[in-house]
Structure formats: C-alpha cells, structure tokens
mmCIF file of C-alpha atoms and ligand atoms in Angstrom:
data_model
loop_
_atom_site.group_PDB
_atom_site.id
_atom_site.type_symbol
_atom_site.label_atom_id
_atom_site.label_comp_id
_atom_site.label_asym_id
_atom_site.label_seq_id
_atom_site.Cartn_x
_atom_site.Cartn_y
_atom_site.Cartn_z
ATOM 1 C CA UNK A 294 0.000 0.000 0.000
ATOM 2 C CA UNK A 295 1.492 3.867 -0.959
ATOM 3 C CA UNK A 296 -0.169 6.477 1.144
ATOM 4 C CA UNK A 297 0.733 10.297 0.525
ATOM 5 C CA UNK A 298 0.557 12.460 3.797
ATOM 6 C CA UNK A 299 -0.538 15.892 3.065
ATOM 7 C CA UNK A 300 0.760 18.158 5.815
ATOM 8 C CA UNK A 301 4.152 18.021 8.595
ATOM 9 C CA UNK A 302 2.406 18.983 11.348
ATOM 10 C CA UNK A 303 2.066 16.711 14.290
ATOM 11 C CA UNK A 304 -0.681 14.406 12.807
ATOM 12 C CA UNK A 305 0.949 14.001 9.226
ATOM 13 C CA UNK A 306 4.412 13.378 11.443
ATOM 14 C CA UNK A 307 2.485 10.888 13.105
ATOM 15 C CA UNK A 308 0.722 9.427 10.404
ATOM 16 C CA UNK A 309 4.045 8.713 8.624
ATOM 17 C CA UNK A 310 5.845 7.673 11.371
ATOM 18 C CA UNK A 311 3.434 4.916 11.868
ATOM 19 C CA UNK A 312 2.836 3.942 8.463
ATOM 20 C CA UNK A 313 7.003 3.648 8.381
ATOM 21 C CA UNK A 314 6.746 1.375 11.557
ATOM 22 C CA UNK A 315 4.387 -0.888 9.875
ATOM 23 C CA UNK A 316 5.924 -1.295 6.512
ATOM 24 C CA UNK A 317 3.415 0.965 4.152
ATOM 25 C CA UNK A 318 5.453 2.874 1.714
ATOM 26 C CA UNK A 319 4.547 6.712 2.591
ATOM 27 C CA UNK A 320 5.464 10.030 1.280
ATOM 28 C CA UNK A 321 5.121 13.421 2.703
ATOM 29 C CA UNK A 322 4.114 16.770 0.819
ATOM 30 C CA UNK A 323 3.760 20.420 2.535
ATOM 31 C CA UNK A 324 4.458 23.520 1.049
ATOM 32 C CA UNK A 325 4.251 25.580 4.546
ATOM 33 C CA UNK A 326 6.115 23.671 7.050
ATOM 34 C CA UNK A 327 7.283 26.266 9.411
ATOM 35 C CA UNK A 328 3.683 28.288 9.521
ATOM 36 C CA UNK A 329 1.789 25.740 11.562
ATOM 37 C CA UNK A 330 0.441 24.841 14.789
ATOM 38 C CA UNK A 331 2.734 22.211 15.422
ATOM 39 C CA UNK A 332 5.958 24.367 15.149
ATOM 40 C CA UNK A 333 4.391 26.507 17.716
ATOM 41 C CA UNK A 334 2.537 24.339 20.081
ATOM 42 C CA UNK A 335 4.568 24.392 23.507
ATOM 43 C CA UNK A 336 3.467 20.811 23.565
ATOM 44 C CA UNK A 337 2.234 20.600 26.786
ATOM 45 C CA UNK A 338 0.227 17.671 28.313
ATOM 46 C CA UNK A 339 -1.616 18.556 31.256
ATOM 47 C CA UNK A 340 -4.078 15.666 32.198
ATOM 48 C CA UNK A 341 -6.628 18.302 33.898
ATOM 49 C CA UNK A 342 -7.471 21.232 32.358
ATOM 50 C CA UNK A 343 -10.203 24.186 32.439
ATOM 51 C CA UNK A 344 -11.272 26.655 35.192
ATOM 52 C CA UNK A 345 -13.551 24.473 36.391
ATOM 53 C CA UNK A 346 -10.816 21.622 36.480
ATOM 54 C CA UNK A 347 -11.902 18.280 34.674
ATOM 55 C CA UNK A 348 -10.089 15.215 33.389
ATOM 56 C CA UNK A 349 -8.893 16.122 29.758
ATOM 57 C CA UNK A 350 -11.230 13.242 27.458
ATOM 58 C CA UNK A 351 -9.698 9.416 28.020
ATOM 59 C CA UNK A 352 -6.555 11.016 29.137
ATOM 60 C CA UNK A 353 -6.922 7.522 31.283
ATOM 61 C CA UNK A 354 -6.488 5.612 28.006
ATOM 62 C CA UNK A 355 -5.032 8.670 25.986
ATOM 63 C CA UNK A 356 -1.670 9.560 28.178
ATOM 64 C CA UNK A 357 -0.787 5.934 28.614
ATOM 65 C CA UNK A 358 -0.375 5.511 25.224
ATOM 66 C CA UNK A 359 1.043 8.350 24.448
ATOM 67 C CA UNK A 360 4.243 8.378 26.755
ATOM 68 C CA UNK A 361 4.535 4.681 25.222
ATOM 69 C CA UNK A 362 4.479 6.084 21.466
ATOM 70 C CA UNK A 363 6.755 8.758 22.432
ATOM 71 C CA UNK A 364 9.139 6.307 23.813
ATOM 72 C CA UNK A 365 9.201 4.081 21.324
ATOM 73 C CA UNK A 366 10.065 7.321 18.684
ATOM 74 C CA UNK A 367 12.969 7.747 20.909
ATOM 75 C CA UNK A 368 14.497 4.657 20.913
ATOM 76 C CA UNK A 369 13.705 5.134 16.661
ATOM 77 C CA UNK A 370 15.163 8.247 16.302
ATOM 78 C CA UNK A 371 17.428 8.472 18.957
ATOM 79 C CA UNK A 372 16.009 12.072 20.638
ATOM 80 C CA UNK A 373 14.098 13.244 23.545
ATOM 81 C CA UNK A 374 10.369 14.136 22.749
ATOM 82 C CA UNK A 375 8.972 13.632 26.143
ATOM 83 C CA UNK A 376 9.801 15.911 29.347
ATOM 84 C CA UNK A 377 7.564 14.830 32.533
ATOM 85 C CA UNK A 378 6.459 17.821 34.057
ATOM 86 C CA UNK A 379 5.352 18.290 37.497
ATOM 87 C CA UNK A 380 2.308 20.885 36.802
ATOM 88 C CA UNK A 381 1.530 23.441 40.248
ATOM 89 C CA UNK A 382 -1.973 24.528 39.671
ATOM 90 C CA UNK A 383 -1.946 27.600 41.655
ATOM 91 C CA UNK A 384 -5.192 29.043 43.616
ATOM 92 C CA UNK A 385 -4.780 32.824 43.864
ATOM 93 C CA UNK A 386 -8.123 33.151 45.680
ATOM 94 C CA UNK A 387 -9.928 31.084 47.354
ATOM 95 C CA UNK A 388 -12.744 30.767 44.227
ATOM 96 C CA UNK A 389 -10.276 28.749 42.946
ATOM 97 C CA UNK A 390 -9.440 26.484 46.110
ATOM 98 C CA UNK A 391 -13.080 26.171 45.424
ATOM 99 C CA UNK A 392 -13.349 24.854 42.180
ATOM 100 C CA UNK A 393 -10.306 22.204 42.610
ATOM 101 C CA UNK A 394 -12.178 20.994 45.927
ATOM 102 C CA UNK A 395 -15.219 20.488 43.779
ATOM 103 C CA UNK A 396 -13.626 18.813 40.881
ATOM 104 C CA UNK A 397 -12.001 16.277 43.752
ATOM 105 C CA UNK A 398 -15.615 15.359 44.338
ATOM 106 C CA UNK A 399 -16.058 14.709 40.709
ATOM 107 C CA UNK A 400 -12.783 13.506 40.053
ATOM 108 C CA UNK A 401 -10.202 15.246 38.529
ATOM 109 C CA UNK A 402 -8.872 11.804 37.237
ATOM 110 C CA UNK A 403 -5.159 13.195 38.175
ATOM 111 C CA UNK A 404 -2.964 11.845 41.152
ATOM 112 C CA UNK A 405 -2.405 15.458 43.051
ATOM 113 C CA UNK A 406 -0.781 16.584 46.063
ATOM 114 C CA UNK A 407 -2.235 19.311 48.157
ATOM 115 C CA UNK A 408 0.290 22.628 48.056
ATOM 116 C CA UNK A 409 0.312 24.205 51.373
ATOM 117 C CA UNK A 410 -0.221 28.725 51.166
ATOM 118 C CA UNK A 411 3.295 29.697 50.948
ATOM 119 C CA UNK A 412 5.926 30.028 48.538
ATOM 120 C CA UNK A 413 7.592 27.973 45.960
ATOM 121 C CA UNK A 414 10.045 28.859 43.402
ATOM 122 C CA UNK A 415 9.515 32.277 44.721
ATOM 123 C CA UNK A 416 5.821 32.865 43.442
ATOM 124 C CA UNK A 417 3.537 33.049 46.116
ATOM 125 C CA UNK A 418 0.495 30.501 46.409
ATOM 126 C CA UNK A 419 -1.907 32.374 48.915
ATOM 127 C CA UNK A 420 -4.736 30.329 48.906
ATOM 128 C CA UNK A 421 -2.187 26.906 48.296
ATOM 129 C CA UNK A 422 -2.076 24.697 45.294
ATOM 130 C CA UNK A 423 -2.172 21.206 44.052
ATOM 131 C CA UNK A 424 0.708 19.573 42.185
ATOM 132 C CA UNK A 425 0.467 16.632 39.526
ATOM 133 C CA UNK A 426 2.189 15.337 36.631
ATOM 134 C CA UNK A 427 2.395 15.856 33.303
ATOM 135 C CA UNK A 428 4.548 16.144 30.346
ATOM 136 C CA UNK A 429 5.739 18.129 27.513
ATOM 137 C CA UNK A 430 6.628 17.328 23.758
ATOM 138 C CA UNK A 431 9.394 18.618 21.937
ATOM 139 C CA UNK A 432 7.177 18.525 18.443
ATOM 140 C CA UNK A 433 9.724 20.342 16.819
ATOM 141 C CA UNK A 434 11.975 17.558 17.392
ATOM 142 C CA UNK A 435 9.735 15.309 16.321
ATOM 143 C CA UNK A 436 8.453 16.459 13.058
ATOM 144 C CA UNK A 437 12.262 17.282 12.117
ATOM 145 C CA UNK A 438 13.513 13.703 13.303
ATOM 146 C CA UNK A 439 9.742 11.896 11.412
ATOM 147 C CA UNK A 440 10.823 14.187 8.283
ATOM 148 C CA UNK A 441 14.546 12.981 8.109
ATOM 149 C CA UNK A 442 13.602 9.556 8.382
ATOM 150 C CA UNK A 443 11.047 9.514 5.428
ATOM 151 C CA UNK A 444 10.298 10.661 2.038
ATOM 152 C CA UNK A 445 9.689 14.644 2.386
ATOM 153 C CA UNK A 446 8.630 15.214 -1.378
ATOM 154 C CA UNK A 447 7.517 18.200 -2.975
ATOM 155 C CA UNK A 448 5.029 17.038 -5.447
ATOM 156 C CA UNK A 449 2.935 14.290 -5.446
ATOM 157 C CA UNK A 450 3.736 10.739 -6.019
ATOM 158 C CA UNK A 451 1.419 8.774 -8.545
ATOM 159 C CA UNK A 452 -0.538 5.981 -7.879
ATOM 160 C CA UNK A 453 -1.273 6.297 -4.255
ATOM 161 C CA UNK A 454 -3.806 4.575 -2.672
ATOM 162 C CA UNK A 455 -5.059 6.389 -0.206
ATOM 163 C CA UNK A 456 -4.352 10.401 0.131
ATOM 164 C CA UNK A 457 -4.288 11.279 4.180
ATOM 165 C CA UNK A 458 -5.072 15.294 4.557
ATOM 166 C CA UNK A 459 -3.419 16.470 7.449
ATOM 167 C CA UNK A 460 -3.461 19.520 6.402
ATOM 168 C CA UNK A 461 -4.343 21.751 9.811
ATOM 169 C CA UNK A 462 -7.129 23.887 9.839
ATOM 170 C CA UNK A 463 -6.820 24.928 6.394
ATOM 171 C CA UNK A 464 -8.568 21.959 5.801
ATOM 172 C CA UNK A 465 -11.775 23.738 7.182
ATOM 173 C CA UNK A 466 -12.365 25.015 3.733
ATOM 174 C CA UNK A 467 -11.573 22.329 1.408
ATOM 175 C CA UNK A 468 -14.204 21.159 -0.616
ATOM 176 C CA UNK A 469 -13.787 17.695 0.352
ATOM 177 C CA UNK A 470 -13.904 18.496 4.106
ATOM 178 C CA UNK A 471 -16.058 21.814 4.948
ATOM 179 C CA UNK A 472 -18.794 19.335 5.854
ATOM 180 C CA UNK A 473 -17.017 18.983 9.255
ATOM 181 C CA UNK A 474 -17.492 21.136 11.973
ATOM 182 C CA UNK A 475 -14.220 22.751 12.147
ATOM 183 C CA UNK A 476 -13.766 25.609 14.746
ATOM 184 C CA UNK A 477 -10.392 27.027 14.218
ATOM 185 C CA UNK A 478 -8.875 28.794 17.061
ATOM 186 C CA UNK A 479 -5.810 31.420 16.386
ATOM 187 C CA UNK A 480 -3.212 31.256 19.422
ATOM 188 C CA UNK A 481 -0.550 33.323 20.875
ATOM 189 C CA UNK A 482 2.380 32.044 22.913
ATOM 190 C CA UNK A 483 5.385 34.681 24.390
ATOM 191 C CA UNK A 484 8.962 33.697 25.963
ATOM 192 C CA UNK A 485 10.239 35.636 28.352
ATOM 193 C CA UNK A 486 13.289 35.734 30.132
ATOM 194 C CA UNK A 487 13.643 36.593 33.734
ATOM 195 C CA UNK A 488 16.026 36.635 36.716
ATOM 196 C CA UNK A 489 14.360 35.743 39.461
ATOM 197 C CA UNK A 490 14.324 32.390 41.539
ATOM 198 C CA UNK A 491 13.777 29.588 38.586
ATOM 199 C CA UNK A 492 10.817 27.532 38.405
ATOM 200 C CA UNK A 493 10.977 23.887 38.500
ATOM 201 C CA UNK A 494 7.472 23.317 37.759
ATOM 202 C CA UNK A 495 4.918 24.161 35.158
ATOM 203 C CA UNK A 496 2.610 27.104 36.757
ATOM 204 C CA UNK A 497 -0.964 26.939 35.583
ATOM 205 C CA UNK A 498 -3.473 29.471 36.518
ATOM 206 C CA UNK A 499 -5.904 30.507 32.978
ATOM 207 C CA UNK A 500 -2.674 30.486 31.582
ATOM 208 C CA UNK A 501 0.266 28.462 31.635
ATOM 209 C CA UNK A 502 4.055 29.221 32.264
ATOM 210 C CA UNK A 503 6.064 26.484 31.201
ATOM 211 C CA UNK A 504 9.736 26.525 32.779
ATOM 212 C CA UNK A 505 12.927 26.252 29.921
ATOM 213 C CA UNK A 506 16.508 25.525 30.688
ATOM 214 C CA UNK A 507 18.607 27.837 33.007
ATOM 215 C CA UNK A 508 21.333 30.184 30.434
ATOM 216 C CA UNK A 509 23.830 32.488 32.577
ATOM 217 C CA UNK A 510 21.436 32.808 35.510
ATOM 218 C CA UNK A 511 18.567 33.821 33.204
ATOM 219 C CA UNK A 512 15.500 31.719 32.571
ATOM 220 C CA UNK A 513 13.490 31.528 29.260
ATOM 221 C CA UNK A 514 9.743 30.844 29.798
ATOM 222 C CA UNK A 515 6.912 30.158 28.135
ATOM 223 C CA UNK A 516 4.027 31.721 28.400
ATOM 224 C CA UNK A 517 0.258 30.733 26.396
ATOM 225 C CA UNK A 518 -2.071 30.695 24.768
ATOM 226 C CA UNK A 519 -4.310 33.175 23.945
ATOM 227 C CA UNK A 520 -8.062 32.025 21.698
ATOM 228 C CA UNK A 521 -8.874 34.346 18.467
ATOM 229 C CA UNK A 522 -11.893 32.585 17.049
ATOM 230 C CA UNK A 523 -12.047 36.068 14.380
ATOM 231 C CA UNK A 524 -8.358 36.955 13.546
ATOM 232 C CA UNK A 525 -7.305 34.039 11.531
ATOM 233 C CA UNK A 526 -3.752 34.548 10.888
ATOM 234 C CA UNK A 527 -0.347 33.708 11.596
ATOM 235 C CA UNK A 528 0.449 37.353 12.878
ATOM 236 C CA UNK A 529 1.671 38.083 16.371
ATOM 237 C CA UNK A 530 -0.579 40.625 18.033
ATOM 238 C CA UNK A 531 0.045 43.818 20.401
ATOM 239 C CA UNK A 532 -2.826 42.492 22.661
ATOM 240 C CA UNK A 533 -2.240 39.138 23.161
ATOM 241 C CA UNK A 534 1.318 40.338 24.184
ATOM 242 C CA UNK A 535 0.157 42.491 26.764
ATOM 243 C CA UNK A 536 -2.468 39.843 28.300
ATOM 244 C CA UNK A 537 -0.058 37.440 28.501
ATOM 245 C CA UNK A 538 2.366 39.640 30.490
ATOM 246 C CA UNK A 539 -0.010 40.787 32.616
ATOM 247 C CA UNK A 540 -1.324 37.569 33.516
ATOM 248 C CA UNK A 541 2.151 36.464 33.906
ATOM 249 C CA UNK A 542 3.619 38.828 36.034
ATOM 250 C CA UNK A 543 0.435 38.875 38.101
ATOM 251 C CA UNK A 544 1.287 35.419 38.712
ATOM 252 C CA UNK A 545 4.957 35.593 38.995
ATOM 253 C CA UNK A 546 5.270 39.027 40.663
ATOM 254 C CA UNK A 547 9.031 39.900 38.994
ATOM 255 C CA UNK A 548 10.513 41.577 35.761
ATOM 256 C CA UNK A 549 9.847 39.526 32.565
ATOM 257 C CA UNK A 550 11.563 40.850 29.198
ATOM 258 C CA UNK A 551 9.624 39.668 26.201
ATOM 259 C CA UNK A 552 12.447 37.781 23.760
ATOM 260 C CA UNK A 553 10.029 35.579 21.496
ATOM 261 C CA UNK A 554 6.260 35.512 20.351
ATOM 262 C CA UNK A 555 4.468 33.600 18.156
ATOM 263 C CA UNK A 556 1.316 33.051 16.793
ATOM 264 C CA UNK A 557 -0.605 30.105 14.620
ATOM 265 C CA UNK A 558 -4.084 28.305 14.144
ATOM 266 C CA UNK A 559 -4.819 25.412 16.277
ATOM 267 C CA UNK A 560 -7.250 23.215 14.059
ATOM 268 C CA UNK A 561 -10.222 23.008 16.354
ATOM 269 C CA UNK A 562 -13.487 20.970 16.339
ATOM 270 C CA UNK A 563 -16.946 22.250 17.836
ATOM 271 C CA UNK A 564 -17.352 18.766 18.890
ATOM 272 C CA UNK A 565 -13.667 19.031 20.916
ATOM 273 C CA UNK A 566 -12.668 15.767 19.594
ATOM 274 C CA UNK A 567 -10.492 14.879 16.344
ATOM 275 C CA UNK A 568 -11.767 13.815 12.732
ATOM 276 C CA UNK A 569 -10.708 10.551 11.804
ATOM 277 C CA UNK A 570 -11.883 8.916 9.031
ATOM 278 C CA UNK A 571 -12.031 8.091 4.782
ATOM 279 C CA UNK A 572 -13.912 10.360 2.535
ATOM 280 C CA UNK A 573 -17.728 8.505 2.253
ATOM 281 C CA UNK A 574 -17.739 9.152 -1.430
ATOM 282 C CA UNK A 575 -13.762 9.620 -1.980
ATOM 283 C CA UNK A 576 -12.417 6.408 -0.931
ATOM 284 C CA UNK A 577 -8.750 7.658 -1.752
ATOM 285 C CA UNK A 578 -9.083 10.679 0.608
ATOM 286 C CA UNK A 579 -8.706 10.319 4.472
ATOM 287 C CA UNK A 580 -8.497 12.693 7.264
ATOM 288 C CA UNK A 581 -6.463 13.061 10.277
ATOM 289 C CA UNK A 582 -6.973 16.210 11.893
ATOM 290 C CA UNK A 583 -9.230 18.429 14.445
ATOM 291 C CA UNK A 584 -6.354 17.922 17.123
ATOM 292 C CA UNK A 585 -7.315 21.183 18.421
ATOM 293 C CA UNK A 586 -5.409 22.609 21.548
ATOM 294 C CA UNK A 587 -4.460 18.777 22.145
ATOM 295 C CA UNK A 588 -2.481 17.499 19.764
ATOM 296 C CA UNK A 589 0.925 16.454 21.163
ATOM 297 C CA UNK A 590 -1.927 13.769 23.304
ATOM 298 C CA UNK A 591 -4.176 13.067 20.724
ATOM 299 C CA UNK A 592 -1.914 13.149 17.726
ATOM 300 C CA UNK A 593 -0.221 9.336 18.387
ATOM 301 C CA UNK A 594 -3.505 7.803 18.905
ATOM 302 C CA UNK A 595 -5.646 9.278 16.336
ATOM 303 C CA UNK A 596 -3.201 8.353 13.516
ATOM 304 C CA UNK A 597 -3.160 4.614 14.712
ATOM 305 C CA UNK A 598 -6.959 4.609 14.348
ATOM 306 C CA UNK A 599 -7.062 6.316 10.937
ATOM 307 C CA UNK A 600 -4.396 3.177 10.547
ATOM 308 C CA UNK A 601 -6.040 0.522 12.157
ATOM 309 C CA UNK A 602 -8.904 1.491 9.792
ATOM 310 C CA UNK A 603 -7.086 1.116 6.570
ATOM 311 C CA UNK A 604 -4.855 -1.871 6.985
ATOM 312 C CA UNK A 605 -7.655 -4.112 8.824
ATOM 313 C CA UNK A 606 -11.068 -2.553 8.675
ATOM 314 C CA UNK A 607 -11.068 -1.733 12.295
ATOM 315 C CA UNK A 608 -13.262 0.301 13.521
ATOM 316 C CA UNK A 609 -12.714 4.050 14.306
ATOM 317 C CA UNK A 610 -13.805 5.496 17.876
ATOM 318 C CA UNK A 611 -17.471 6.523 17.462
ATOM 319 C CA UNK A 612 -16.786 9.811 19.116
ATOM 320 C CA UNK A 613 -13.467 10.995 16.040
ATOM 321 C CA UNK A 614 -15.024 8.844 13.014
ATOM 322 C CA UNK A 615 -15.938 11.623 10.605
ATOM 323 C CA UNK A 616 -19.261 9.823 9.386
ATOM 324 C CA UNK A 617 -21.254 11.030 12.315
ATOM 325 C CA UNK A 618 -21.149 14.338 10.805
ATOM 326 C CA UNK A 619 -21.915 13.118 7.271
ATOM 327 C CA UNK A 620 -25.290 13.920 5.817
ATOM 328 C CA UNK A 621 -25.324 12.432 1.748
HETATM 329 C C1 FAD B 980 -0.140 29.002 20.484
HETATM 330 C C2 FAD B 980 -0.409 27.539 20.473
HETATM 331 C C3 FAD B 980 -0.061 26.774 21.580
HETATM 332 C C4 FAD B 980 -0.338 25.410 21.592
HETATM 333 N N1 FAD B 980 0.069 24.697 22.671
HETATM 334 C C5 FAD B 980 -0.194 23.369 22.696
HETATM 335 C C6 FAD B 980 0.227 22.602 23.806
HETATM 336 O O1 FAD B 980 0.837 23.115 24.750
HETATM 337 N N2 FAD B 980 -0.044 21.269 23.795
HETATM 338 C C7 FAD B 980 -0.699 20.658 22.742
HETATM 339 O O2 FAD B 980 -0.912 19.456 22.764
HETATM 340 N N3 FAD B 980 -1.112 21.380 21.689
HETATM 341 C C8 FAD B 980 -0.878 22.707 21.654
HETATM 342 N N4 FAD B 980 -1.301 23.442 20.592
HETATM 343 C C9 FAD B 980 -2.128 22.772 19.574
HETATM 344 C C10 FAD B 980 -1.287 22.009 18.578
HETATM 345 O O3 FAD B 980 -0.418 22.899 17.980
HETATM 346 C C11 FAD B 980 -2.199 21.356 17.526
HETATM 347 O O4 FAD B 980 -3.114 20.483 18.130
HETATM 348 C C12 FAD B 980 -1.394 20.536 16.528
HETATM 349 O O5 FAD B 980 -0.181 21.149 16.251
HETATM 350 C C13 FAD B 980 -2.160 20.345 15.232
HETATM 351 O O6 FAD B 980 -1.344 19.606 14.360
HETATM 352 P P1 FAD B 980 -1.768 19.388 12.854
HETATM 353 O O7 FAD B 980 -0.708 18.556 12.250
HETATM 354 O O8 FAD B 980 -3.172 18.897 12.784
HETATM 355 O O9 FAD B 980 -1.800 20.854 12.202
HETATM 356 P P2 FAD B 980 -0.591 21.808 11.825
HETATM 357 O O10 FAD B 980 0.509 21.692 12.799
HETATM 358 O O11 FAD B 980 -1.182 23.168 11.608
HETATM 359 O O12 FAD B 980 -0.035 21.252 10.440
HETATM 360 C C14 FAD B 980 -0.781 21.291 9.257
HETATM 361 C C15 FAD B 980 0.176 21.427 8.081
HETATM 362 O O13 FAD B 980 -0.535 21.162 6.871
HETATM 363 C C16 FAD B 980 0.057 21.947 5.857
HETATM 364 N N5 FAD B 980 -0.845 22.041 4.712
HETATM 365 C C17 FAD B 980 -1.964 22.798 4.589
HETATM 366 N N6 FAD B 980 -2.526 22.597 3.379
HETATM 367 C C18 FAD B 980 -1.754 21.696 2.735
HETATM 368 C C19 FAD B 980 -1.823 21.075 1.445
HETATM 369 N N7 FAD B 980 -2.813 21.326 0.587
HETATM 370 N N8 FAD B 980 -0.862 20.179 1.115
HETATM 371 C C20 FAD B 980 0.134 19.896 1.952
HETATM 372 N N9 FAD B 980 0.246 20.446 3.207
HETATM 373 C C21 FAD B 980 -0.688 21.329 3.572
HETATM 374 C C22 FAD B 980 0.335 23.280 6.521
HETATM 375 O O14 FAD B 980 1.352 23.978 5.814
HETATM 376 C C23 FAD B 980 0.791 22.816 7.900
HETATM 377 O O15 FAD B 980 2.189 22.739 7.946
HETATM 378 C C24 FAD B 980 -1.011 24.797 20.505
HETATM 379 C C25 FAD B 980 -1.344 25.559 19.400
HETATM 380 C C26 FAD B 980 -1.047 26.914 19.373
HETATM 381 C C27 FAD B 980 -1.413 27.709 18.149
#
C-alpha cells in the first residue's frame, strides 16, 4: 500500500511515522512547514485542564499511550520528545481552592498533592495549590527527526492509494472536508526571560508558564495561549502580548523581558474531539486532523486509528469517526 501524507504537522508526522513502523510505503508533501500549529505548540500535556478543572477526554487511556508512542520514537530516532512535568496549579483566591475541591468530588482523574499557602520557586500561592504530573513534547523535534527519516517530497507521487489530509485547519475550507465542523482557534504564545528564583514546575493558573533551561542565571519561559476565534492569521498581536504579560507577572510578581512571540491556528473541532476517518464518497481521501489545543496527546492515537482502519477494517472510535457528521 502507498499512502501520501498531506501536511508536517504533528498528525501528518504521526501518520508517517506509523505507516514507516508498519511497513506501508509513505510520502510526505507540505508547502508551509514552518507556519503551523505544530511548530508553535509548547506541547504541553496537562491531564486536567479548564477553570472548572476536569479530566482532559480518556486522558486515562489517551496519556498511557502516548508516553509509550513517544518512547518508542525515541528509541527510533534516537532524541528526547517527552519531558515529565510536574504541573503546580496555583489558587490565587480562594474561588479557585473552590473549584479544585469540587472537581475532587467529581474527580479530577489526576494523582495530586495538596500545596500548602506559601511560597515555591519564589511565586507566592496564597490560597495553596495542588501539584500533579504531566509532560511536555518537543514537536519540533519530532516532526524534524519523522521528516529525516522519510520521504519529504515536494510534489505528489502517482498511484497512491489512499491520500491522508493532514493539512491543519486549512482543511476547514476544502471542498472535500467543509462538511465537518471545524472551529479554528488562532493562538498566541510569548517567551520571556527573567532573573528571578527559577521555576521547576509548570505554573498553571488561565494560563500556563512552562519553565525552559537555566542560560547564565537567566531563565526563558513560556508563556500561552491566547483564543482568536475572528483573527485568523499567523500574525503576532500587540494584545495578546500584553495579556499574557499581565497575567504572567500577576502570577509571577518579577521583571519579565519579552524575547520571542508567536502566533498560529490550532485546528479546532466544535465537537472538541479529532476527525478521523475516509472520505464517504472519496475512498482515496482520508483525514487526520481536528487535534485542536491537544495534539501532542491526541496526535499518536488518532493516527493509529485512521491506521487501524485502513490496513484491517477496524473500527474508528465513534466519538473521532468523521461519518457522524456526514449527511449524503
Ligand atoms: C499558540 C499555540 C499553543 C499550543 N500549545 C499546545 C500545547 O501546549 N499542547 C498541545 O498538545 N497542543 C498545543 N497546541 C495545539 C497544537 O499545535 C495542535 O493540536 C497541533 O499542532 C495540530 O497539528 P496538525 O498537524 O493537525 O496541524 P498543523 O501543525 O497546523 O499542520 C498542518 C500542516 O498542513 C500543511 N498544509 C496545509 N494545506 C496543505 C496542502 N494542501 N498540502 C500539503 N500540506 C498542507 C500546513 O502547511 C501545515 O504545515 C497549541 C497551538 C497553538 C497555536
């Protein structure tokens, strides 16, 4: 079987990677590698998200497999991709000591340690914290180390057999796909630099502040995301710098200098779960995509089921298989 991947991002990475693994001759095409989501993602994998804190979907199932795909790469391509991460959720009033104590009740399907009030790393907690692990992807280092390893063409092979589109949100208005209920969601992530005590942990409170490596006693951090359902562009933006800081230093309470910002399209479904899935009346066309603000977790599992699918006729995951939004 020849399949053509349309798009480097994570899920064409992925997609390739695994057809690779199982012996399916692939090739990949994109014209705009470094414009998308993937090269900006900070790749974090936090299994609880939201304000009103909930287990991120099957993360149960979802981050299990992921670390083990992830791992595997590595021992493939000889790199790090995967950083655990222990994640402080930070309560700076009490509403939020609140709305943790009533996710507990529900389950916040997360191992966590209470945080006493106090300080750590320097950034005051004054209503306390909880602390619980999680991860972060390198997916620049990933796409780079998928792309050496396999056939990055520029034009398209012939006689494929099946055409995989993961193609971002651009997809969202593609003939063959504008049927699906694509929600694309422009984000904003800064790095800043600062001189204070370092962080060991990822901070998350609305936003999150994701620690880098220590360079002459100055730390680079990274600071997201911001969500522009209108502006629709890979431009950086005067406002979402400024929110950003001010959340940040809100948060952090010390001098941050502003030495990076970037901006891209997450591809984003209404329904908050990927597409997956062949074209009902273009059998050579598949899609992988709708990875949304998720894709360093979703990205490894949603390509094995578009996979799965192809090779053996498995079923795809009611809740990602495109046909549930198709109306002939
Ligand atoms: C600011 C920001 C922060 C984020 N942070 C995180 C995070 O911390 N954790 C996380 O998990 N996710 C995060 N995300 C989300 C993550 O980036 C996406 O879920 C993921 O990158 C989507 O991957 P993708 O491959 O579907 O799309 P993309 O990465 O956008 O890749 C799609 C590619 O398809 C190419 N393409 C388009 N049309 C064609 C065509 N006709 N032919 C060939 N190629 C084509 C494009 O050039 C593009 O390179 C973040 C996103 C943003 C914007």
């Amino acid at each position: 079987m020849r399949v053509h991947v349309l798009g480097r991002g994570l899920a064409g990475a992925w997609m390739a990677h695994w057809c690779a693994e199982r012996g399916v001759e692939v090739t990949i095409v994109d014209p705009f590698p470094q414009l998308n989501a993937s090269r900006v993602a900070a790749g974090l994998i936090n299994p609880t998200t939201g304000t009103r804190p909930k287990s991120t979907w099957r993360s149960e199932v979802l981050l299990p497999f992921a670390h083990e795909a992830y791992r595997q790469a590595e021992l493939k391509y000889q790199a790090t991709f995967w950083t655990p991460r222990t994640i402080r959720r930070l309560f700076l009033t009490q509403k939020d000591a609140d709305l943790w104590a009533a996710a507990v009740e529900r389950g916040p399907g997360v191992e966590w340690q209470p945080l006493a009030p106090g300080h750590y790393d320097g950034v005051h907690y004054p209503f306390g914290g909880v602390a619980y692990q999680g991860a972060t992807v390198d997916t620049n280092a990933f796409i780079d180390a998928v792309s050496a390893h396999n056939d990055t063409t520029t034009a398209s092979p012939m006689d494929v057999d099946l055409t995989v589109w993961a193609t971002g949100w651009q997809a969202s208005h593609h003939d063959l796909w504008s049927w699906l209920p694509f929600q694309p969601v422009k984000g904003e992530i800064l790095d800043v630099v600062h001189e204070g005590e370092p962080l060991s942990a990822v901070v998350i409170r609305g936003i999150w502040i994701i620690p880098g490596p220590l360079d002459q006693r100055q730390q680079v951090l990274r600071i997201g995301s911001t969500h522009d359902w209108d502006d629709l562009t890979n431009t950086p933006t005067a406002t979402a710098r400024e929110t950003l800081l001010a959340k940040a230093e809100e948060i952090l309470h010390r001098p941050l200098t502003v030495v990076g910002q970037q901006a891209a399209v997450r591809p984003a479904a209404q329904s908050k779960r990927p597409f997956v899935g062949i074209h009902p009346e273009h059998r050579q066309h598949a899609i992988l995509n709708g990875l949304g603000a998720k894709g360093s977790l979703w990205a490894p599992w949603a390509a094995t089921q578009l996979l799965d699918h192809v090779m053996y006729g498995a079923p795809i995951d009611a809740e990602v298989d495109i046909q549930r939004w198709w109306q002939a």
